[in-house]
Short mmCIF file of C-alpha atoms in Angstrom, two decimals:
data_model
loop_
_atom_site.label_atom_id
_atom_site.label_comp_id
_atom_site.label_asym_id
_atom_site.label_seq_id
_atom_site.Cartn_x
_atom_site.Cartn_y
_atom_site.Cartn_z
CA MET H 205 -0.10 -0.03 0.01
CA SER H 206 1.24 3.55 -0.77
CA ALA H 207 1.72 6.42 1.72
CA ALA H 208 -0.88 8.97 2.12
CA PRO H 209 -0.32 11.74 -0.64
CA ALA H 210 1.94 14.60 0.34
CA ARG H 211 -1.20 16.66 0.29
CA ALA H 212 -3.93 14.37 1.49
CA VAL H 213 -7.73 15.12 1.61
CA VAL H 214 -8.36 14.37 5.31
CA ALA H 215 -11.85 13.97 6.95
CA PHE H 216 -11.51 14.67 10.59
CA LEU H 217 -14.61 13.57 12.73
CA GLY H 218 -14.63 14.69 16.37
CA LEU H 219 -13.49 18.28 16.73
CA GLY H 220 -13.34 18.59 20.51
CA HIS H 221 -10.52 19.71 22.80
CA MET H 222 -8.17 17.13 21.29
CA GLY H 223 -9.42 16.69 17.83
CA LEU H 224 -9.60 20.43 16.69
CA PRO H 225 -5.94 21.24 17.40
CA MET H 226 -4.87 17.95 15.76
CA ALA H 227 -6.85 18.91 12.60
CA VAL H 228 -5.45 22.32 12.72
CA ASN H 229 -1.84 20.83 12.69
CA LEU H 230 -2.79 18.83 9.64
CA LEU H 231 -3.94 22.04 8.02
CA ARG H 232 -0.67 23.69 8.78
CA ALA H 233 1.12 20.72 7.29
CA GLY H 234 -0.45 21.40 3.95
CA HIS H 235 -3.22 18.89 3.94
CA GLU H 236 -6.79 19.71 2.83
CA VAL H 237 -8.86 19.09 6.01
CA ARG H 238 -12.74 18.77 6.30
CA GLY H 239 -14.40 18.30 9.62
CA PHE H 240 -17.49 17.22 11.25
CA ASP H 241 -18.87 17.35 14.91
CA LEU H 242 -22.22 16.87 16.41
CA VAL H 243 -21.72 19.75 19.01
CA PRO H 244 -22.48 23.24 17.62
CA ALA H 245 -19.83 24.88 19.74
CA ALA H 246 -17.22 22.51 18.18
CA ILE H 247 -18.43 23.49 14.61
CA LEU H 248 -18.15 27.13 15.28
CA ALA H 249 -14.63 26.61 16.78
CA ALA H 250 -13.46 24.67 13.78
CA GLU H 251 -14.80 27.22 11.38
CA ALA H 252 -13.04 29.91 13.28
CA ALA H 253 -9.74 27.94 13.00
CA GLY H 254 -10.27 27.83 9.32
CA ILE H 255 -11.41 24.18 9.03
CA PRO H 256 -14.68 23.73 6.70
CA VAL H 257 -17.37 21.65 8.33
CA ALA H 258 -19.39 19.21 6.40
CA ALA H 259 -23.13 18.78 6.82
CA SER H 260 -22.71 15.14 7.97
CA GLY H 261 -20.09 12.46 8.69
CA ALA H 262 -20.96 10.82 5.47
CA ASP H 263 -20.45 14.13 3.51
CA ALA H 264 -17.08 14.70 5.19
CA VAL H 265 -15.56 11.18 4.17
CA THR H 266 -16.63 11.41 0.64
CA ASP H 267 -13.56 11.54 -1.65
CA ALA H 268 -11.34 11.70 1.37
CA ASP H 269 -7.93 9.98 1.10
CA VAL H 270 -7.98 9.57 4.85
CA VAL H 271 -10.51 9.52 7.76
CA ILE H 272 -9.59 10.34 11.35
CA THR H 273 -11.98 9.69 14.22
CA MET H 274 -11.65 11.04 17.76
CA PHE H 275 -14.90 10.06 19.43
CA PRO H 276 -15.81 9.60 23.09
CA ALA H 277 -16.32 5.83 23.27
CA GLY H 278 -15.87 2.74 21.24
CA LYS H 279 -19.63 2.28 20.74
CA HIS H 280 -19.73 5.71 18.87
CA VAL H 281 -16.79 4.61 16.50
CA ILE H 282 -18.54 1.16 15.63
CA GLU H 283 -21.98 2.80 15.16
CA ALA H 284 -20.38 5.52 12.96
CA TYR H 285 -18.41 2.96 10.78
CA ARG H 286 -21.55 0.74 10.50
CA THR H 287 -24.27 3.31 9.70
CA GLU H 288 -22.58 5.76 7.35
CA LEU H 289 -18.72 6.30 7.32
CA LEU H 290 -17.61 2.96 5.61
CA ALA H 291 -20.39 3.05 3.02
CA ALA H 292 -19.74 6.72 2.20
CA ALA H 293 -15.94 6.41 1.76
CA ARG H 294 -14.50 5.47 -1.46
CA PRO H 295 -12.72 2.02 -1.63
CA GLY H 296 -9.32 1.77 -0.06
CA THR H 297 -9.75 4.90 2.17
CA LEU H 298 -7.21 4.85 5.18
CA PHE H 299 -9.29 5.07 8.52
CA ILE H 300 -7.17 6.20 11.57
CA GLU H 301 -8.96 5.52 14.75
CA SER H 302 -7.53 7.77 17.40
CA SER H 303 -10.11 7.58 20.15
CA THR H 304 -9.32 5.70 23.25
CA ILE H 305 -11.52 2.51 23.11
CA ALA H 306 -11.26 -1.05 24.23
CA VAL H 307 -8.90 -3.51 22.41
CA ASP H 308 -11.87 -5.75 21.12
CA GLU H 309 -13.65 -2.71 19.86
CA ALA H 310 -10.62 -1.70 17.88
CA ARG H 311 -10.34 -4.99 16.39
CA THR H 312 -14.09 -4.97 15.60
CA ALA H 313 -13.62 -1.65 13.83
CA HIS H 314 -10.74 -2.88 12.00
CA GLU H 315 -12.77 -5.97 10.81
CA LEU H 316 -15.53 -3.75 9.71
CA ALA H 317 -13.33 -1.47 7.80
CA THR H 318 -11.41 -4.13 5.99
CA ALA H 319 -14.61 -6.02 5.14
CA ALA H 320 -15.84 -2.94 3.48
CA GLY H 321 -12.78 -2.69 1.38
CA HIS H 322 -10.83 -0.01 3.47
CA ARG H 323 -7.62 0.17 5.46
CA ASN H 324 -7.64 0.76 9.16
CA ILE H 325 -5.28 1.44 12.02
CA ASP H 326 -5.76 2.20 15.81
CA ALA H 327 -3.66 5.08 16.92
CA PRO H 328 -4.72 6.41 20.31
CA VAL H 329 -2.84 9.35 21.63
CA SER H 330 -1.09 10.40 24.80
CA GLY H 331 -0.01 14.07 25.55
CA GLY H 332 -3.22 15.84 26.30
CA VAL H 333 -4.68 19.15 24.88
CA VAL H 334 -1.13 20.74 25.25
CA GLY H 335 0.40 17.99 23.04
CA ALA H 336 -2.50 18.22 20.64
CA GLU H 337 -2.03 22.08 20.30
CA ASN H 338 1.83 21.80 20.01
CA GLY H 339 1.88 18.86 17.65
CA THR H 340 4.07 16.89 20.24
CA LEU H 341 1.49 13.96 20.82
CA ALA H 342 2.68 10.39 21.24
CA PHE H 343 0.71 7.90 18.96
CA MET H 344 0.54 4.22 19.93
CA VAL H 345 -0.37 2.50 16.55
CA GLY H 346 -1.74 -0.94 15.99
CA ALA H 347 -1.50 -1.73 12.31
CA SER H 348 0.03 -3.78 9.46
CA ASP H 349 3.53 -2.56 8.42
CA GLU H 350 2.08 -1.31 5.04
CA ASP H 351 -0.73 0.73 6.78
CA PHE H 352 1.65 2.02 9.44
CA ALA H 353 3.91 3.37 6.62
CA ALA H 354 0.84 4.90 5.00
CA ALA H 355 -0.25 6.59 7.89
CA LEU H 356 3.12 7.87 9.27
CA PRO H 357 3.38 11.05 7.42
CA LEU H 358 0.00 12.33 8.75
CA LEU H 359 0.82 11.10 12.36
CA GLU H 360 4.16 13.01 12.20
CA ALA H 361 2.28 16.28 11.26
CA MET H 362 0.34 15.88 14.67
CA GLY H 363 2.87 14.16 16.96
CA LYS H 364 6.46 13.93 18.03
CA ARG H 365 6.71 10.19 18.94
CA ILE H 366 5.01 7.49 16.82
CA VAL H 367 5.37 3.96 18.07
CA HIS H 368 4.30 1.03 15.93
CA CYS H 369 3.02 -1.49 18.68
CA GLY H 370 2.01 -4.26 16.42
CA GLY H 371 -1.06 -5.52 14.64
CA PRO H 372 -4.68 -4.32 14.87
CA GLY H 373 -5.68 -3.53 18.47
CA LEU H 374 -2.18 -3.38 19.92
CA GLY H 375 -2.16 0.44 19.79
CA GLN H 376 -5.18 0.54 22.15
CA ALA H 377 -3.54 -2.25 24.33
CA ALA H 378 -0.51 0.03 24.68
CA LYS H 379 -2.65 2.94 25.60
CA VAL H 380 -4.60 1.15 28.34
CA CYS H 381 -1.36 -0.15 29.80
CA ASN H 382 0.05 3.50 29.68
CA ASN H 383 -2.88 5.02 31.32
CA MET H 384 -3.06 2.62 34.14
CA VAL H 385 0.54 3.51 34.92
CA LEU H 386 -0.33 7.17 34.77
CA ALA H 387 -3.35 6.75 37.04
CA VAL H 388 -1.42 4.92 39.77
CA SER H 389 1.54 7.30 39.69
CA GLN H 390 -0.73 10.33 39.76
CA ILE H 391 -2.36 8.89 42.96
CA ALA H 392 0.90 8.11 44.47
CA VAL H 393 2.33 11.51 43.88
CA ALA H 394 -0.83 13.13 45.33
CA GLU H 395 -0.66 10.93 48.43
CA ALA H 396 3.01 11.95 48.86
CA PHE H 397 2.24 15.57 48.87
CA VAL H 398 -0.68 15.18 51.25
CA LEU H 399 1.62 13.13 53.50
CA GLY H 400 4.37 15.75 53.13
CA GLU H 401 1.92 18.59 54.04
CA ARG H 402 0.99 16.64 57.26
CA LEU H 403 4.61 16.25 58.10
CA GLY H 404 5.37 20.00 57.81
CA LEU H 405 7.19 19.67 54.26
CA GLU H 406 6.90 22.55 52.05
CA HIS H 407 5.61 21.63 48.61
CA GLN H 408 8.42 23.21 46.63
CA ALA H 409 11.03 21.34 48.96
CA LEU H 410 9.32 18.08 48.43
CA TYR H 411 9.10 18.69 44.54
CA ASP H 412 12.69 19.69 44.49
CA VAL H 413 13.71 16.13 46.06
CA VAL H 414 11.29 13.88 44.19
CA SER H 415 11.71 15.51 40.83
CA GLN H 416 15.39 14.79 40.87
CA ALA H 417 15.33 11.50 42.70
CA SER H 418 13.97 7.93 42.27
CA GLY H 419 10.33 9.09 42.45
CA GLN H 420 10.71 11.14 39.40
CA CYS H 421 7.78 10.77 36.98
CA TRP H 422 5.40 12.64 34.67
CA SER H 423 2.90 13.10 37.27
CA ILE H 424 5.18 15.31 39.38
CA THR H 425 7.37 16.93 36.72
CA THR H 426 4.48 17.91 34.30
CA ASN H 427 1.22 17.43 36.23
CA CYS H 428 2.31 18.37 39.65
CA PRO H 429 -0.91 18.26 41.74
CA VAL H 430 -0.05 21.24 43.88
CA PRO H 431 0.18 24.94 42.90
CA GLY H 432 3.59 26.44 42.42
CA PRO H 433 6.33 23.99 41.48
CA VAL H 434 5.26 23.56 37.94
CA PRO H 435 3.54 26.85 36.89
CA THR H 436 1.96 25.17 33.91
CA SER H 437 0.26 22.35 35.76
CA PRO H 438 -3.54 22.39 36.13
CA ALA H 439 -3.03 22.85 39.93
CA ASN H 440 -2.29 26.45 39.07
CA ARG H 441 -5.59 27.00 37.35
CA ASP H 442 -8.07 25.54 39.83
CA TYR H 443 -7.48 21.88 38.05
CA GLN H 444 -8.95 22.91 34.92
CA PRO H 445 -8.29 20.02 32.44
CA GLY H 446 -5.80 18.96 30.91
CA PHE H 447 -7.13 15.47 31.03
CA ALA H 448 -10.31 15.17 33.08
CA GLY H 449 -11.11 12.91 35.75
CA ALA H 450 -14.20 11.45 33.85
CA LEU H 451 -11.85 10.57 31.01
CA MET H 452 -9.39 8.91 33.26
CA ALA H 453 -12.30 6.92 34.93
CA LYS H 454 -13.37 5.95 31.45
CA ASP H 455 -9.84 4.76 30.46
CA LEU H 456 -9.32 2.80 33.80
CA GLY H 457 -12.69 1.11 32.96
CA LEU H 458 -11.17 -0.07 29.71
CA ALA H 459 -8.09 -1.20 31.85
CA LEU H 460 -10.31 -3.00 34.14
CA GLN H 461 -12.10 -4.85 31.30
CA ALA H 462 -8.56 -5.89 29.94
CA ILE H 463 -7.48 -6.97 33.45
CA GLU H 464 -10.55 -9.18 33.96
CA GLN H 465 -10.44 -10.63 30.29
CA THR H 466 -6.70 -11.73 30.81
CA SER H 467 -7.13 -12.77 34.47
CA THR H 468 -4.19 -10.42 35.34
CA ASP H 469 -3.36 -9.91 38.98
CA ALA H 470 -3.38 -5.96 38.82
CA GLN H 471 -4.21 -4.86 42.24
CA MET H 472 -2.88 -1.37 41.89
CA GLY H 473 -4.75 -1.04 38.56
CA ARG H 474 -7.95 -2.15 40.18
CA LEU H 475 -7.76 0.23 43.17
CA ALA H 476 -6.74 3.04 40.80
CA GLN H 477 -9.99 2.34 38.82
CA GLN H 478 -12.09 2.51 42.07
CA ILE H 479 -10.50 5.81 43.17
CA TYR H 480 -11.05 7.51 39.79
CA ALA H 481 -14.54 6.22 39.38
CA ALA H 482 -15.42 7.69 42.76
CA PHE H 483 -13.43 11.03 41.83
CA ALA H 484 -15.57 11.28 38.57
CA ALA H 485 -18.81 10.54 40.28
CA GLY H 486 -18.23 13.45 42.66
CA ASP H 487 -16.81 16.81 41.75
CA GLY H 488 -13.95 15.40 39.70
CA ALA H 489 -15.62 14.68 36.37
CA GLY H 490 -14.77 18.09 34.75
CA ARG H 491 -11.54 18.67 36.79
CA ASP H 492 -8.05 17.64 35.69
CA PHE H 493 -7.41 14.04 36.99
CA SER H 494 -4.45 15.52 39.14
CA GLY H 495 -7.22 17.05 41.24
CA ILE H 496 -7.62 13.76 43.02
CA ILE H 497 -5.25 15.19 45.62
CA THR H 498 -8.35 17.02 46.84
CA ASP H 499 -10.24 13.77 47.50
CA ILE H 500 -7.04 12.22 49.22
CA ARG H 501 -6.54 15.51 51.30
CA ASP H 502 -10.24 15.41 52.39
CA ASP H 503 -10.05 11.56 53.27
CA ARG H 504 -12.58 10.82 50.59
CA VAL H 505 -10.58 7.86 49.09
#
Protein backbone atom coordinates (compact mmCIF):
# COMPACT_ATOMS: atom_id res chain seq x y z
CA MET A 1 0.00 0.00 0.00
CA SER A 2 1.26 3.49 -0.80
CA ALA A 3 1.71 6.24 1.74
CA ALA A 4 -0.85 8.97 2.11
CA PRO A 5 -0.39 11.68 -0.55
CA ALA A 6 1.93 14.57 0.26
CA ARG A 7 -1.21 16.70 0.26
CA ALA A 8 -3.96 14.40 1.45
CA VAL A 9 -7.66 15.10 1.69
CA VAL A 10 -8.41 14.35 5.35
CA ALA A 11 -11.84 14.03 6.94
CA PHE A 12 -11.49 14.68 10.66
CA LEU A 13 -14.50 13.60 12.72
CA GLY A 14 -14.62 14.71 16.34
CA LEU A 15 -13.44 18.30 16.76
CA GLY A 16 -13.33 18.59 20.52
CA HIS A 17 -10.50 19.69 22.82
CA MET A 18 -8.12 17.14 21.29
CA GLY A 19 -9.48 16.73 17.79
CA LEU A 20 -9.58 20.37 16.75
CA PRO A 21 -5.90 21.20 17.40
CA MET A 22 -4.91 17.92 15.75
CA ALA A 23 -6.93 18.90 12.68
CA VAL A 24 -5.38 22.37 12.69
CA ASN A 25 -1.88 20.87 12.68
CA LEU A 26 -2.79 18.78 9.63
CA LEU A 27 -4.02 21.92 7.92
CA ARG A 28 -0.77 23.71 8.76
CA ALA A 29 1.17 20.77 7.32
CA GLY A 30 -0.46 21.42 3.95
CA HIS A 31 -3.25 18.87 3.93
CA GLU A 32 -6.81 19.63 2.88
CA VAL A 33 -8.91 19.10 5.99
CA ARG A 34 -12.68 18.93 6.25
CA GLY A 35 -14.32 18.31 9.61
CA PHE A 36 -17.50 17.19 11.25
CA ASP A 37 -18.84 17.24 14.80
CA LEU A 38 -22.26 16.90 16.37
CA VAL A 39 -21.66 19.72 18.87
CA PRO A 40 -22.53 23.23 17.59
CA ALA A 41 -19.80 24.91 19.66
CA ALA A 42 -17.18 22.56 18.18
CA ILE A 43 -18.39 23.39 14.68
CA LEU A 44 -18.08 27.12 15.34
CA ALA A 45 -14.60 26.67 16.80
CA ALA A 46 -13.50 24.63 13.78
CA GLU A 47 -14.79 27.19 11.32
CA ALA A 48 -13.05 29.95 13.27
CA ALA A 49 -9.82 27.95 12.96
CA GLY A 50 -10.20 27.75 9.19
CA ILE A 51 -11.51 24.20 8.91
CA PRO A 52 -14.61 23.78 6.73
CA VAL A 53 -17.26 21.61 8.36
CA ALA A 54 -19.39 19.18 6.38
CA ALA A 55 -23.12 18.72 6.88
CA SER A 56 -22.66 15.12 8.04
CA GLY A 57 -20.05 12.50 8.68
CA ALA A 58 -20.89 10.83 5.38
CA ASP A 59 -20.41 14.10 3.51
CA ALA A 60 -17.07 14.65 5.22
CA VAL A 61 -15.59 11.29 4.19
CA THR A 62 -16.75 11.34 0.56
CA ASP A 63 -13.65 11.48 -1.68
CA ALA A 64 -11.32 11.72 1.36
CA ASP A 65 -7.96 9.93 1.22
CA VAL A 66 -7.89 9.53 5.00
CA VAL A 67 -10.57 9.53 7.70
CA ILE A 68 -9.52 10.27 11.30
CA THR A 69 -11.98 9.69 14.13
CA MET A 70 -11.67 11.08 17.65
CA PHE A 71 -14.85 10.00 19.45
CA PRO A 72 -15.83 9.66 23.14
CA ALA A 73 -16.20 5.86 23.21
CA GLY A 74 -15.93 2.68 21.19
CA LYS A 75 -19.67 2.36 20.69
CA HIS A 76 -19.66 5.67 18.83
CA VAL A 77 -16.84 4.52 16.56
CA ILE A 78 -18.51 1.23 15.68
CA GLU A 79 -21.92 2.82 15.15
CA ALA A 80 -20.48 5.50 12.87
CA TYR A 81 -18.53 2.91 10.88
CA ARG A 82 -21.58 0.69 10.47
CA THR A 83 -24.21 3.31 9.76
CA GLU A 84 -22.54 5.82 7.44
CA LEU A 85 -18.78 6.22 7.24
CA LEU A 86 -17.66 2.97 5.63
CA ALA A 87 -20.41 3.03 3.01
CA ALA A 88 -19.77 6.68 2.12
CA ALA A 89 -15.99 6.43 1.77
CA ARG A 90 -14.43 5.45 -1.53
CA PRO A 91 -12.74 2.01 -1.67
CA GLY A 92 -9.30 1.81 -0.08
CA THR A 93 -9.72 4.81 2.22
CA LEU A 94 -7.34 4.80 5.18
CA PHE A 95 -9.24 5.03 8.48
CA ILE A 96 -7.17 6.21 11.46
CA GLU A 97 -9.02 5.58 14.72
CA SER A 98 -7.53 7.83 17.41
CA SER A 99 -10.18 7.55 20.11
CA THR A 100 -9.33 5.61 23.26
CA ILE A 101 -11.46 2.48 23.09
CA ALA A 102 -11.31 -1.15 24.18
CA VAL A 103 -8.92 -3.50 22.40
CA ASP A 104 -11.74 -5.73 21.20
CA GLU A 105 -13.64 -2.67 19.93
CA ALA A 106 -10.57 -1.57 17.98
CA ARG A 107 -10.35 -5.00 16.40
CA THR A 108 -14.06 -4.94 15.56
CA ALA A 109 -13.61 -1.55 13.89
CA HIS A 110 -10.67 -2.96 11.92
CA GLU A 111 -12.69 -5.97 10.77
CA LEU A 112 -15.61 -3.77 9.72
CA ALA A 113 -13.34 -1.44 7.76
CA THR A 114 -11.41 -4.16 5.96
CA ALA A 115 -14.59 -6.08 5.15
CA ALA A 116 -15.89 -2.90 3.50
CA GLY A 117 -12.74 -2.62 1.37
CA HIS A 118 -10.88 -0.03 3.41
CA ARG A 119 -7.69 0.16 5.47
CA ASN A 120 -7.75 0.78 9.21
CA ILE A 121 -5.32 1.44 12.03
CA ASP A 122 -5.83 2.17 15.72
CA ALA A 123 -3.71 5.13 16.81
CA PRO A 124 -4.70 6.43 20.25
CA VAL A 125 -2.73 9.35 21.64
CA SER A 126 -1.02 10.53 24.78
CA GLY A 127 0.01 14.08 25.62
CA GLY A 128 -3.24 15.87 26.37
CA VAL A 129 -4.52 19.13 24.97
CA VAL A 130 -1.11 20.80 25.23
CA GLY A 131 0.43 18.02 23.14
CA ALA A 132 -2.38 18.27 20.60
CA GLU A 133 -1.92 22.03 20.31
CA ASN A 134 1.88 21.83 20.02
CA GLY A 135 1.96 18.85 17.68
CA THR A 136 3.93 16.82 20.22
CA LEU A 137 1.50 13.95 20.84
CA ALA A 138 2.66 10.37 21.22
CA PHE A 139 0.81 7.92 18.97
CA MET A 140 0.55 4.23 19.85
CA VAL A 141 -0.27 2.43 16.62
CA GLY A 142 -1.81 -0.95 15.92
CA ALA A 143 -1.51 -1.70 12.21
CA SER A 144 0.04 -3.80 9.50
CA ASP A 145 3.47 -2.65 8.37
CA GLU A 146 2.02 -1.29 5.13
CA ASP A 147 -0.78 0.66 6.77
CA PHE A 148 1.57 2.05 9.41
CA ALA A 149 3.87 3.34 6.67
CA ALA A 150 0.90 4.89 4.86
CA ALA A 151 -0.29 6.71 7.97
CA LEU A 152 3.11 7.82 9.27
CA PRO A 153 3.39 11.18 7.42
CA LEU A 154 0.02 12.27 8.79
CA LEU A 155 0.80 11.13 12.33
CA GLU A 156 4.11 13.01 12.18
CA ALA A 157 2.19 16.20 11.41
CA MET A 158 0.33 15.81 14.70
CA GLY A 159 2.84 14.11 16.97
CA LYS A 160 6.44 13.89 18.01
CA ARG A 161 6.70 10.21 18.92
CA ILE A 162 4.99 7.51 16.88
CA VAL A 163 5.40 3.91 18.01
CA HIS A 164 4.29 0.91 15.95
CA CYS A 165 3.08 -1.43 18.70
CA GLY A 166 2.07 -4.36 16.50
CA GLY A 167 -1.02 -5.51 14.67
CA PRO A 168 -4.62 -4.28 14.90
CA GLY A 169 -5.73 -3.49 18.46
CA LEU A 170 -2.25 -3.32 19.94
CA GLY A 171 -2.12 0.47 19.85
CA GLN A 172 -5.12 0.45 22.18
CA ALA A 173 -3.44 -2.24 24.29
CA ALA A 174 -0.42 0.03 24.77
CA LYS A 175 -2.69 2.98 25.59
CA VAL A 176 -4.63 1.14 28.27
CA CYS A 177 -1.39 -0.04 29.91
CA ASN A 178 0.12 3.46 29.76
CA ASN A 179 -2.90 5.10 31.34
CA MET A 180 -3.04 2.55 34.10
CA VAL A 181 0.57 3.47 34.97
CA LEU A 182 -0.32 7.16 34.76
CA ALA A 183 -3.30 6.82 37.09
CA VAL A 184 -1.39 4.85 39.70
CA SER A 185 1.54 7.30 39.62
CA GLN A 186 -0.74 10.35 39.85
CA ILE A 187 -2.42 8.89 42.93
CA ALA A 188 0.97 8.07 44.48
CA VAL A 189 2.28 11.59 43.86
CA ALA A 190 -0.88 13.13 45.34
CA GLU A 191 -0.63 10.91 48.40
CA ALA A 192 3.01 11.89 48.84
CA PHE A 193 2.21 15.60 48.79
CA VAL A 194 -0.61 15.19 51.30
CA LEU A 195 1.66 13.15 53.54
CA GLY A 196 4.37 15.79 53.16
CA GLU A 197 1.91 18.53 54.15
CA ARG A 198 0.97 16.66 57.30
CA LEU A 199 4.62 16.12 58.15
CA GLY A 200 5.36 19.84 57.72
CA LEU A 201 7.17 19.72 54.34
CA GLU A 202 6.85 22.67 51.99
CA HIS A 203 5.55 21.75 48.54
CA GLN A 204 8.59 23.18 46.80
CA ALA A 205 11.00 21.26 49.00
CA LEU A 206 9.26 17.96 48.32
CA TYR A 207 9.12 18.72 44.61
CA ASP A 208 12.82 19.58 44.51
CA VAL A 209 13.66 16.22 46.06
CA VAL A 210 11.27 13.89 44.23
CA SER A 211 11.63 15.50 40.79
CA GLN A 212 15.37 14.77 40.89
CA ALA A 213 15.29 11.47 42.77
CA SER A 214 14.03 7.94 42.21
CA GLY A 215 10.39 9.04 42.52
CA GLN A 216 10.66 11.26 39.44
CA CYS A 217 7.78 10.80 36.97
CA TRP A 218 5.54 12.75 34.59
CA SER A 219 2.90 13.08 37.30
CA ILE A 220 5.22 15.30 39.31
CA THR A 221 7.40 17.07 36.73
CA THR A 222 4.55 17.99 34.34
CA ASN A 223 1.27 17.37 36.16
CA CYS A 224 2.33 18.34 39.66
CA PRO A 225 -0.88 18.27 41.75
CA VAL A 226 -0.09 21.30 43.94
CA PRO A 227 0.21 24.94 42.85
CA GLY A 228 3.63 26.47 42.55
CA PRO A 229 6.41 24.06 41.63
CA VAL A 230 5.28 23.55 37.99
CA PRO A 231 3.58 26.81 36.89
CA THR A 232 1.97 25.19 33.83
CA SER A 233 0.32 22.33 35.73
CA PRO A 234 -3.49 22.28 36.10
CA ALA A 235 -3.13 22.81 39.86
CA ASN A 236 -2.28 26.46 39.09
CA ARG A 237 -5.60 27.05 37.31
CA ASP A 238 -7.98 25.38 39.76
CA TYR A 239 -7.52 21.96 38.10
CA GLN A 240 -9.05 22.90 34.78
CA PRO A 241 -8.27 20.01 32.43
CA GLY A 242 -5.93 18.98 30.90
CA PHE A 243 -7.17 15.47 31.04
CA ALA A 244 -10.42 15.33 32.95
CA GLY A 245 -11.13 12.94 35.79
CA ALA A 246 -14.10 11.55 33.87
CA LEU A 247 -11.82 10.57 30.99
CA MET A 248 -9.34 8.91 33.32
CA ALA A 249 -12.20 6.98 34.94
CA LYS A 250 -13.34 5.88 31.48
CA ASP A 251 -9.85 4.75 30.48
CA LEU A 252 -9.41 2.84 33.73
CA GLY A 253 -12.73 1.13 33.03
CA LEU A 254 -11.14 -0.11 29.80
CA ALA A 255 -8.09 -1.20 31.79
CA LEU A 256 -10.27 -3.08 34.24
CA GLN A 257 -12.05 -4.80 31.35
CA ALA A 258 -8.67 -5.90 29.96
CA ILE A 259 -7.48 -7.00 33.41
CA GLU A 260 -10.51 -9.22 33.84
CA GLN A 261 -10.40 -10.60 30.30
CA THR A 262 -6.77 -11.62 30.74
CA SER A 263 -7.05 -12.73 34.41
CA THR A 264 -4.19 -10.38 35.33
CA ASP A 265 -3.36 -9.87 39.00
CA ALA A 266 -3.25 -6.07 38.77
CA GLN A 267 -4.17 -4.93 42.26
CA MET A 268 -2.94 -1.35 41.87
CA GLY A 269 -4.77 -0.97 38.58
CA ARG A 270 -8.00 -2.20 40.15
CA LEU A 271 -7.65 0.17 43.08
CA ALA A 272 -6.86 3.12 40.81
CA GLN A 273 -10.02 2.36 38.84
CA GLN A 274 -12.10 2.43 42.02
CA ILE A 275 -10.52 5.70 43.19
CA TYR A 276 -11.03 7.51 39.90
CA ALA A 277 -14.56 6.18 39.44
CA ALA A 278 -15.46 7.73 42.81
CA PHE A 279 -13.63 10.96 41.91
CA ALA A 280 -15.50 11.26 38.59
CA ALA A 281 -18.83 10.52 40.27
CA GLY A 282 -18.21 13.42 42.65
CA ASP A 283 -16.77 16.81 41.77
CA GLY A 284 -13.94 15.43 39.66
CA ALA A 285 -15.73 14.74 36.38
CA GLY A 286 -14.79 18.06 34.80
CA ARG A 287 -11.60 18.68 36.75
CA ASP A 288 -8.12 17.58 35.77
CA PHE A 289 -7.34 14.10 37.01
CA SER A 290 -4.51 15.51 39.14
CA GLY A 291 -7.29 17.03 41.24
CA ILE A 292 -7.57 13.62 42.89
CA ILE A 293 -5.34 15.21 45.54
CA THR A 294 -8.39 17.07 46.86
CA ASP A 295 -10.18 13.79 47.58
CA ILE A 296 -7.05 12.38 49.24
CA ARG A 297 -6.57 15.53 51.31
CA ASP A 298 -10.22 15.39 52.45
CA ASP A 299 -10.01 11.65 53.21
CA ARG A 300 -12.57 10.77 50.53
CA VAL A 301 -10.66 7.85 49.03
